[in-house]
Each structure stands twice: as structure tokens, then as C-alpha cells.
Coordinates of C-alpha atoms in Angstrom, one line a residue:
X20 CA 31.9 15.5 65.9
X21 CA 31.0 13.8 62.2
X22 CA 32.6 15.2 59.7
X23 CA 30.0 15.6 57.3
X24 CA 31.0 16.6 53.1
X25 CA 29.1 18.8 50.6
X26 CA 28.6 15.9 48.7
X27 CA 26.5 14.1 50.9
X28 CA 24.9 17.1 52.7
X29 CA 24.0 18.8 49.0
X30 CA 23.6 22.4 48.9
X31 CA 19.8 23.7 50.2
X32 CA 20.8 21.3 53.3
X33 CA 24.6 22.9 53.8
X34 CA 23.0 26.3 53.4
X35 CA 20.4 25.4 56.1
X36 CA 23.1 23.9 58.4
X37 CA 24.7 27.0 58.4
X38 CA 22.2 29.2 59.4
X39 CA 21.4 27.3 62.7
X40 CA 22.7 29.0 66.1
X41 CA 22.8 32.2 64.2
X42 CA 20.2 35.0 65.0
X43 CA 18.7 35.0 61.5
X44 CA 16.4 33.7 59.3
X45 CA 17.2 32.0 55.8
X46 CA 16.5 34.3 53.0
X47 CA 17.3 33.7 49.2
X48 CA 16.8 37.3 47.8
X49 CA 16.6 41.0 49.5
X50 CA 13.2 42.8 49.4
X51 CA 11.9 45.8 50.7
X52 CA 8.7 48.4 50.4
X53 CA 9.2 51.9 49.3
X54 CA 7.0 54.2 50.0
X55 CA 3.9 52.7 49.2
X56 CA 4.4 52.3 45.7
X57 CA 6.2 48.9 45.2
X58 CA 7.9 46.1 46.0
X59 CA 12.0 46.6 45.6
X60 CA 13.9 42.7 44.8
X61 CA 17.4 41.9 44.6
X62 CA 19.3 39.4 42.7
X63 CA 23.0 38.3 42.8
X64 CA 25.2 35.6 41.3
X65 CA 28.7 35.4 40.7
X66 CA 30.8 33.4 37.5
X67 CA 34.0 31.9 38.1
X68 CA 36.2 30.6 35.2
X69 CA 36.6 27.0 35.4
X70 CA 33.5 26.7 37.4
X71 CA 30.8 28.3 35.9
X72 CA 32.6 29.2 32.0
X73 CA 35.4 27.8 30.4
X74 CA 36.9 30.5 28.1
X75 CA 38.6 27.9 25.8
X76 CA 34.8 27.8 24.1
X77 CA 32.7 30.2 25.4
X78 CA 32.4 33.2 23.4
X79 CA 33.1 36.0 25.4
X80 CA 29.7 38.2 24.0
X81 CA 27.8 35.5 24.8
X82 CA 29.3 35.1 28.2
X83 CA 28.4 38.9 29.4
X84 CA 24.6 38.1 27.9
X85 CA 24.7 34.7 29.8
X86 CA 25.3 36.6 33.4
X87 CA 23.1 39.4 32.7
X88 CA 20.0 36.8 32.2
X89 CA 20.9 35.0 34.9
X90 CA 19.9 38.0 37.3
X91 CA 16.8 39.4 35.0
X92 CA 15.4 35.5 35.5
X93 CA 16.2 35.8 39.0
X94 CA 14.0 39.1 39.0
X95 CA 11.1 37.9 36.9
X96 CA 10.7 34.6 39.5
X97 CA 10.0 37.2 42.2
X98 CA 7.7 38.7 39.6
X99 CA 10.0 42.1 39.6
X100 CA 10.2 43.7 36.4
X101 CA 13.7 44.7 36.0
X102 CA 15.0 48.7 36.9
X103 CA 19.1 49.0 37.8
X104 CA 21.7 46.5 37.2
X105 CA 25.0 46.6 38.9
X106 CA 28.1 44.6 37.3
X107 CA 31.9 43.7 38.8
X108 CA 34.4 42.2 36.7
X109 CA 37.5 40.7 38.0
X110 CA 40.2 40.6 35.3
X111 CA 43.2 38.6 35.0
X112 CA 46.3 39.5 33.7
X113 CA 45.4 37.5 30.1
X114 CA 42.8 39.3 29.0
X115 CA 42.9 42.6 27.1
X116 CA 40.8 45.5 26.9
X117 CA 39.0 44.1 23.5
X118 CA 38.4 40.9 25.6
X119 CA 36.5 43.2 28.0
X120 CA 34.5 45.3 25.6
X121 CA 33.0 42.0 24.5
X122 CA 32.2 40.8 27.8
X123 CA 30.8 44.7 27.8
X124 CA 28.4 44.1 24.3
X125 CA 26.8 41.3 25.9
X126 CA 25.9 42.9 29.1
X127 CA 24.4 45.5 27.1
X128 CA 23.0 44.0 24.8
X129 CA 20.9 41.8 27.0
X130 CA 20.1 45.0 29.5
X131 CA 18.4 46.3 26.7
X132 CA 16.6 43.1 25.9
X133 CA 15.5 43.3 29.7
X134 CA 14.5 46.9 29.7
X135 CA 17.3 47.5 32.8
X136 CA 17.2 51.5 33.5
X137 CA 20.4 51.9 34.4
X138 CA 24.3 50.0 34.8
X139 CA 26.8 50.7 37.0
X140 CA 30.3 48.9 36.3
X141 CA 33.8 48.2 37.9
X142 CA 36.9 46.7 36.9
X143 CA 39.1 44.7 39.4
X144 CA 42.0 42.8 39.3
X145 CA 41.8 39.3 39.2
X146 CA 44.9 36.5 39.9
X147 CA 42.5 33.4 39.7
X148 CA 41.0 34.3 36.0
X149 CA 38.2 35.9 34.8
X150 CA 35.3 36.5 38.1
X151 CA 32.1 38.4 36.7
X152 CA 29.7 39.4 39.7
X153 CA 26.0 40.6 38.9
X154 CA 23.6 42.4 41.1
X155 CA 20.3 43.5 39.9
X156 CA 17.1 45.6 40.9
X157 CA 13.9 45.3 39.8
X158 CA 10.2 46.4 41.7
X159 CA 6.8 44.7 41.9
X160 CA 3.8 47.1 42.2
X161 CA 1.9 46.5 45.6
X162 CA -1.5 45.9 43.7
X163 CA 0.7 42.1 42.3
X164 CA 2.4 42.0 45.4
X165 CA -0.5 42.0 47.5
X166 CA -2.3 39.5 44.7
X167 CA 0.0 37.1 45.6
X168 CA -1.7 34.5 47.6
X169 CA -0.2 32.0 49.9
X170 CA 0.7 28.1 48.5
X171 CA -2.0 25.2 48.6
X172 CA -1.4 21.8 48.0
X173 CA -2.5 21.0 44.5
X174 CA -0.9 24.3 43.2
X175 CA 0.4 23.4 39.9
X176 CA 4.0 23.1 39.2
X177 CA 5.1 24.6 35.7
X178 CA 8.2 25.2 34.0
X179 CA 8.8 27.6 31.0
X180 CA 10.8 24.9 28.5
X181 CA 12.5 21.8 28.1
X182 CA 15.2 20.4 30.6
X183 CA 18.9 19.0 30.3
X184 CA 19.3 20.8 27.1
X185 CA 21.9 23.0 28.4
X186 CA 24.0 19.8 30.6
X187 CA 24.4 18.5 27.3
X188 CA 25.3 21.9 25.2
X189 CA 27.8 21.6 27.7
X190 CA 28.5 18.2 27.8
X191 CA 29.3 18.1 23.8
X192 CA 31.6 21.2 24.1
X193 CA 33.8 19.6 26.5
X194 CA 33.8 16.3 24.3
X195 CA 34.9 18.4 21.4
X196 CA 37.2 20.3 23.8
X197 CA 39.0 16.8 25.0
X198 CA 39.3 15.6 21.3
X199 CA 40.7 19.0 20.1
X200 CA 43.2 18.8 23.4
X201 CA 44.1 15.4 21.4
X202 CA 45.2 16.3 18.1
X203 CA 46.0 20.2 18.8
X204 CA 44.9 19.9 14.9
X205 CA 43.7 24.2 13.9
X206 CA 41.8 22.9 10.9
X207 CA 39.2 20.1 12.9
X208 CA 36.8 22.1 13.3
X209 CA 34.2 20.9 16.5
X210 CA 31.5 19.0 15.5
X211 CA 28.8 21.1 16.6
X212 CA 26.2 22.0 13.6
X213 CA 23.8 18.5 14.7
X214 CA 23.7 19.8 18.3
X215 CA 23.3 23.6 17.9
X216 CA 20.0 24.2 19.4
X217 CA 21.5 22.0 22.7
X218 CA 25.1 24.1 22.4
X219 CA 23.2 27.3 22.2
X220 CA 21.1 26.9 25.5
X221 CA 24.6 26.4 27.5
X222 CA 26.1 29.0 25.3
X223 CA 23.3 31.7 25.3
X224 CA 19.8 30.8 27.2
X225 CA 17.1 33.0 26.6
X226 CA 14.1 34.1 28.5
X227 CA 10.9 35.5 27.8
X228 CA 11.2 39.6 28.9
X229 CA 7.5 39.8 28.8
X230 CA 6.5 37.2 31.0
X231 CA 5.5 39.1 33.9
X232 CA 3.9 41.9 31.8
X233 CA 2.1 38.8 30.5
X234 CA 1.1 37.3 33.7
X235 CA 0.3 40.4 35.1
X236 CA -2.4 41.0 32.2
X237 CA -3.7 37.4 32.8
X238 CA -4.4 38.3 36.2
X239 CA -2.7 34.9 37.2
X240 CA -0.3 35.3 40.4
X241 CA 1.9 32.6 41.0
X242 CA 2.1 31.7 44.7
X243 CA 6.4 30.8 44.2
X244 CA 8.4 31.4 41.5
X245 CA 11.7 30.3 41.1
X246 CA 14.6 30.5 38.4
X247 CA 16.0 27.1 37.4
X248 CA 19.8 27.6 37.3
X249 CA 21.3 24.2 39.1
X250 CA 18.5 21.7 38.1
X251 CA 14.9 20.9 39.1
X252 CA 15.7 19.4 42.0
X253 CA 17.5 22.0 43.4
X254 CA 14.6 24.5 42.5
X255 CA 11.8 22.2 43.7
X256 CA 13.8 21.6 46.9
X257 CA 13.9 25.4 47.7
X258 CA 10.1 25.3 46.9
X259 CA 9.2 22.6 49.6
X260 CA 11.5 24.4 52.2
X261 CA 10.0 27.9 51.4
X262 CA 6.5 26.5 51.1
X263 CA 6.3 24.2 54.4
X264 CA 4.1 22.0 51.8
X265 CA 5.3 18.8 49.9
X266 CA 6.2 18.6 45.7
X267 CA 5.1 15.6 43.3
X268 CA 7.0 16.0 40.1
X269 CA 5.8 13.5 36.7
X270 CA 8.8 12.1 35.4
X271 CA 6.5 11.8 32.0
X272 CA 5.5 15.1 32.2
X273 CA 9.1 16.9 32.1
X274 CA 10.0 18.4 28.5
X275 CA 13.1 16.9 27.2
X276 CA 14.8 18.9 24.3
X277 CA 15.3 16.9 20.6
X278 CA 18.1 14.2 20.5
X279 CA 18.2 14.3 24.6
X280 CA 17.5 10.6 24.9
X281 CA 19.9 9.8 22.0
X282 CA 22.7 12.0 23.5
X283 CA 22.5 10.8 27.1
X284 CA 22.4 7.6 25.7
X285 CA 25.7 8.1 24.2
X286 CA 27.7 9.8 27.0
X287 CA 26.1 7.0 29.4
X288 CA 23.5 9.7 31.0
X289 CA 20.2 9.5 32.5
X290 CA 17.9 12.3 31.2
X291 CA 15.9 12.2 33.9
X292 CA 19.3 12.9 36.3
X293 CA 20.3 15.5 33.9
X294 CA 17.1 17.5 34.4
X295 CA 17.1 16.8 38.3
X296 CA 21.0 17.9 38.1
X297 CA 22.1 19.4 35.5
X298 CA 21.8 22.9 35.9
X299 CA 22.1 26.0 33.6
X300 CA 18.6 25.8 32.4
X301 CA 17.7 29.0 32.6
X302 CA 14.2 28.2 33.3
X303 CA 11.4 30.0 35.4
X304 CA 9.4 27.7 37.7
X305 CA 5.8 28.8 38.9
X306 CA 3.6 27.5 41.4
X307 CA 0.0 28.2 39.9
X308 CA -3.2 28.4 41.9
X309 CA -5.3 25.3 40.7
X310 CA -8.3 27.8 39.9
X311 CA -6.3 29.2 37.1
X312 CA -5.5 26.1 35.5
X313 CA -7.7 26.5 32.3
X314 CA -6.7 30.2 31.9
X315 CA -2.8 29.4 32.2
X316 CA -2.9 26.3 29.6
X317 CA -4.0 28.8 27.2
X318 CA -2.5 31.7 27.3
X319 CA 1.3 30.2 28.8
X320 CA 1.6 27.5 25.7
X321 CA 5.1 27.8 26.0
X322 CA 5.0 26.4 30.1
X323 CA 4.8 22.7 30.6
X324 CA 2.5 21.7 34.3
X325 CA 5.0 18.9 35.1
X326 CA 3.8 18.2 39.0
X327 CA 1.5 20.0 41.7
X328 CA 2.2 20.8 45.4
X329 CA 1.1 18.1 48.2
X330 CA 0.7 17.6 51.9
X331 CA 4.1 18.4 54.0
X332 CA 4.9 14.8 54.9
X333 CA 5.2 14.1 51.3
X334 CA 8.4 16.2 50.8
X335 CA 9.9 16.3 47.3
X336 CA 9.1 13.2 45.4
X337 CA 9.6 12.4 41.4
X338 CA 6.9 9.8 40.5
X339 CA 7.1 7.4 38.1
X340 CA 4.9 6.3 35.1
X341 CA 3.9 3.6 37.2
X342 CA 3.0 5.5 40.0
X343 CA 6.1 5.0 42.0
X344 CA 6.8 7.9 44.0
X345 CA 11.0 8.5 44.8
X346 CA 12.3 10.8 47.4
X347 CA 13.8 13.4 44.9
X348 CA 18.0 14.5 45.5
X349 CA 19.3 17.3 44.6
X350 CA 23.5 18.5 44.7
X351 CA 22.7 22.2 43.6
X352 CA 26.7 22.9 43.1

């Protein structure tokens, strides 16, 4: 038997392997019809310290709105408007109750933002740090659901803002991190004022709350929707496997953030790898019908068409300027 690593097998791949002599069928999110008035979706993710947060710089208000967005984007890619919201929070024995409420403000804060009904909460103990576990609810109406037609080649592939931005928030926040580990110096303060629009999309990524409302009113109904949380690649990989069709992806057509180039260029980055990889985007991914191209340019000014679905055999390519087409990789950890 080869032994095979994550690494190597990446993560849409390990998931698949795992799933194989097993009596079920691959699915991402929970859905289910009530009683003829909607669709019901479900979204889950769970936040680790020192995987997924490092409390050393992450303020803990913006941590609890961070989590809580991470589900409502999960929600809005399976065009669900967002109803009940159901939080865990593991707590270790360094964190106090005023550590908690914080957490608490930010949660709330961004349930109101997301017009969540209702939240349910429970406090665990934790002896591995701080664990914060999400699920959420939301409901489609069966008019959109049913409007929802199946994927073509030539759908368009669009993406709601720029890429990488949030790899390098992160990126510089560990850099300031190491150098303050350094000098344990209280009055060098972290250099962070030049980079606060990359900082603040690690730190506290928004999304539109009126983009389904919006898409709804547009009459446009993506075919696959998807919410970018461990890179493009990962998301556009999940696309091809839940679409049967293939993915082209312009390299020149992805939205960088200001100073990207610059910064990667001085931690020794590619951009191109820290879209593909980089992860905490927060970004939602649509596959558009090609009939509603016009209509989506104009009213969705803020989404960027950055590829378009192809034949199967061509799987999940990035192409080039020069028309060089690359199988695309993707880790997703």
C-alpha cells in the first residue's frame, strides 16, 4: 500500500479519497425542502487558534465578526438569505469572561449586519486554546430555487473583489509579529498604517448582505456559487468536480488589491500563487449564464468575469497572457 500525504493529495482530492467504498455521496452543504415554501441550507466551519487566528494580533471583536461572515458568505453562495445562526465556543483556561463578551460583540454585531433571526450559543471548555464553531441557516424560495438552471460551458466565472489581499494582511502581521518577538520593545508600535486596507481584509472581511436580494431583483441565477475562503483554486476545483464541466481562469483578468505586486515582491511571493492559495478572501464566486452577461456587467460593477466554464476534458486550467493554458493546483488547507 503507498503511503500517500496531504500535501501531495491536496484537500478536494483527500476529501474525495475518503468517500470511496462508503455508501454515500459527496456533499459540501445540507439542504432540504420544507413544505413547499423554500429551500432550507446549512453552513459550518470551525476556527482553531494557531490555525485559523493567532490571538497575539487578532482583535478579539473582530475575530467573532470574522466567523460569523464566514457562514453568511457560505449561505449567500447557495443563494440562501440568512434565518438562525448557531455558535460553540471552546474556551481555554486564559481567557476571561471580558475576552468572551468581545468575541460575543462581534458575533452580534455582524448577525445583525446579516439580518440572522435568531442565535443560539454555548460555552465549552477548551485545553487546546480558543475553538469557535459556527453553524448557520438560511432558506431560498422555490420560485429562485427552481430558476436555477443547470451549468454550460461558457458560463462566466466572476468573483466579487480583489485576491491575495487577505494572504498578505496576514503575511505583514506575522512580519511585525516576528520583529516584535525580537526586541520585546512595548513602545515599537507595528508598522501597519501603509498596509491597512490589506491588514483589514485578514483582520475583518466584509461582504455585500444584499447581494442576493440584488440578484434576485436582476432576475440573474447563477448556475454555482461558491464562497472563496482557501483560494481560487480550491473554489474553482470544487466547481469542476460539482459541475462535471471544465474551468479556464485569465491570469490577467484576476483583481489584485493596491501594493500586491510590490508586497509579494518583497516577501519573495507570487501573486498569482497567493490568489490560487492563499485563502481567507472572503469572496463569493458565481457561475453566470452567458445570456446574462450584459445585464450582470452592469448592474454587479463590483464583480470581476475572470474565466468561463469549458468542455470536461479541459479540467481546471489558469491561462496565461499568451495563451498558455496550466493545469491549475490547489492545497485548500
Amino acid at each position: 500500500m503507498s503511503e500517500e500525504s496531504f500535501s501531495s493529495l491536496g484537500r478536494i482530492e483527500a476529501i474525495a479519497r475518503l468517500y470511496e467504498g462508503t455508501p454515500f455521496r459527496y456533499t459540501e452543504k445540507t439542504t432540504f425542502e420544507t413544505e413547499g415554501k423554500g429551500m432550507i441550507h446549512n453552513a459550518s466551519r470551525t476556527f482553531l487558534e494557531g490555525i485559523d487566528f493567532d490571538l497575539t494580533y487578532f482583535p478579539l471583536k473582530h475575530l467573532g465578526y470574522k466567523c460569523t461572515v464566514a457562514v453568511a458568505g457560505e449561505l449567500y453562495a447557495s443563494m440562501a438569505h440568512p434565518r438562525t445562526l448557531s455558535v460553540v465556543l471552546g474556551i481555554s483556561a486564559k481567557l476571561d469572561f471580558e475576552h468572551i463578551r468581545k468575541i460575543w460583540e462581534g458575533i452580534v454585531a455582524a448577525a445583525k449586519e446579516h439580518g440572522f433571526k435568531e442565535i443560539a450559543l454555548d460555552l465549552v471548555p477548551s485545553r487546546n486554546g480558543l475553538c469557535i464553531s459556527m453553524s448557520a441557516n438560511g432558506e431560498t424560495s422555490l420560485l429562485m430555487h427552481r430558476r436555477r438552471m443547470p451549468a454550460k460551458s461558457m458560463d462566466l466565472i466572476c468573483i466579487s473583489d480583489n485576491l491575495g489581499a487577505a494572504f498578505l494582511g496576514m503575511e505583514i502581521l506575522e512580519r511585525e509579529k516576528r520583529n516584535f518577538e525580537k526586541t520585546k520593545d512595548d513602545k515599537e508600535q507595528p508598522k501597519l498604517e501603509e498596509y491597512k486596507h490589506l491588514v483589514g481584509a485578514y483582520l475583518k472581511p466584509s461582504v455585500n448582505p444584499e447581494v442576493i436580494r440584488q440578484l434576485e431583483e436582476a432576475e440573474i441565477m447563477p448556475s454555482y456559487g461558491y464562497f472563496v475562503t482557501r483560494g481560487l483554486g480550491d473554489a474553482v476545483k470544487r466547481l469542476v468536480r460539482d459541475s462535471g464541466l471544465g474551468a479556464k481562469v485569465y491570469v490577467d483578468k484576476i483583481p489584485f488589491a493596491g501594493k500586491t505586486f510590490e508586497l509579494c515582491k518583497e516577501f519573495n511571493l507570487d501573486a498569482i500563487s497567493a490568489a490560487l492559495n492563499g485563502g481567507d478572501d472572503y469572496r463569493l464566486l458565481f457561475t453566470i449564464p452567458i445570456g446574462k452577461h450584459e445585464r450582470f456587467r452592469h448592474d454587479f460593477q463590483t464583480f470581476d468575469i475572470i474565466g468561463h466554464l469549458a468542455r470536461p476534458e479541459v479540467g481546471s486550467v489558469i491561462v496565461t497572457p499568451d495563451g498558455l493554458e496550466m493545469p491549475m493546483k490547489a492545497q485548500g488547507w
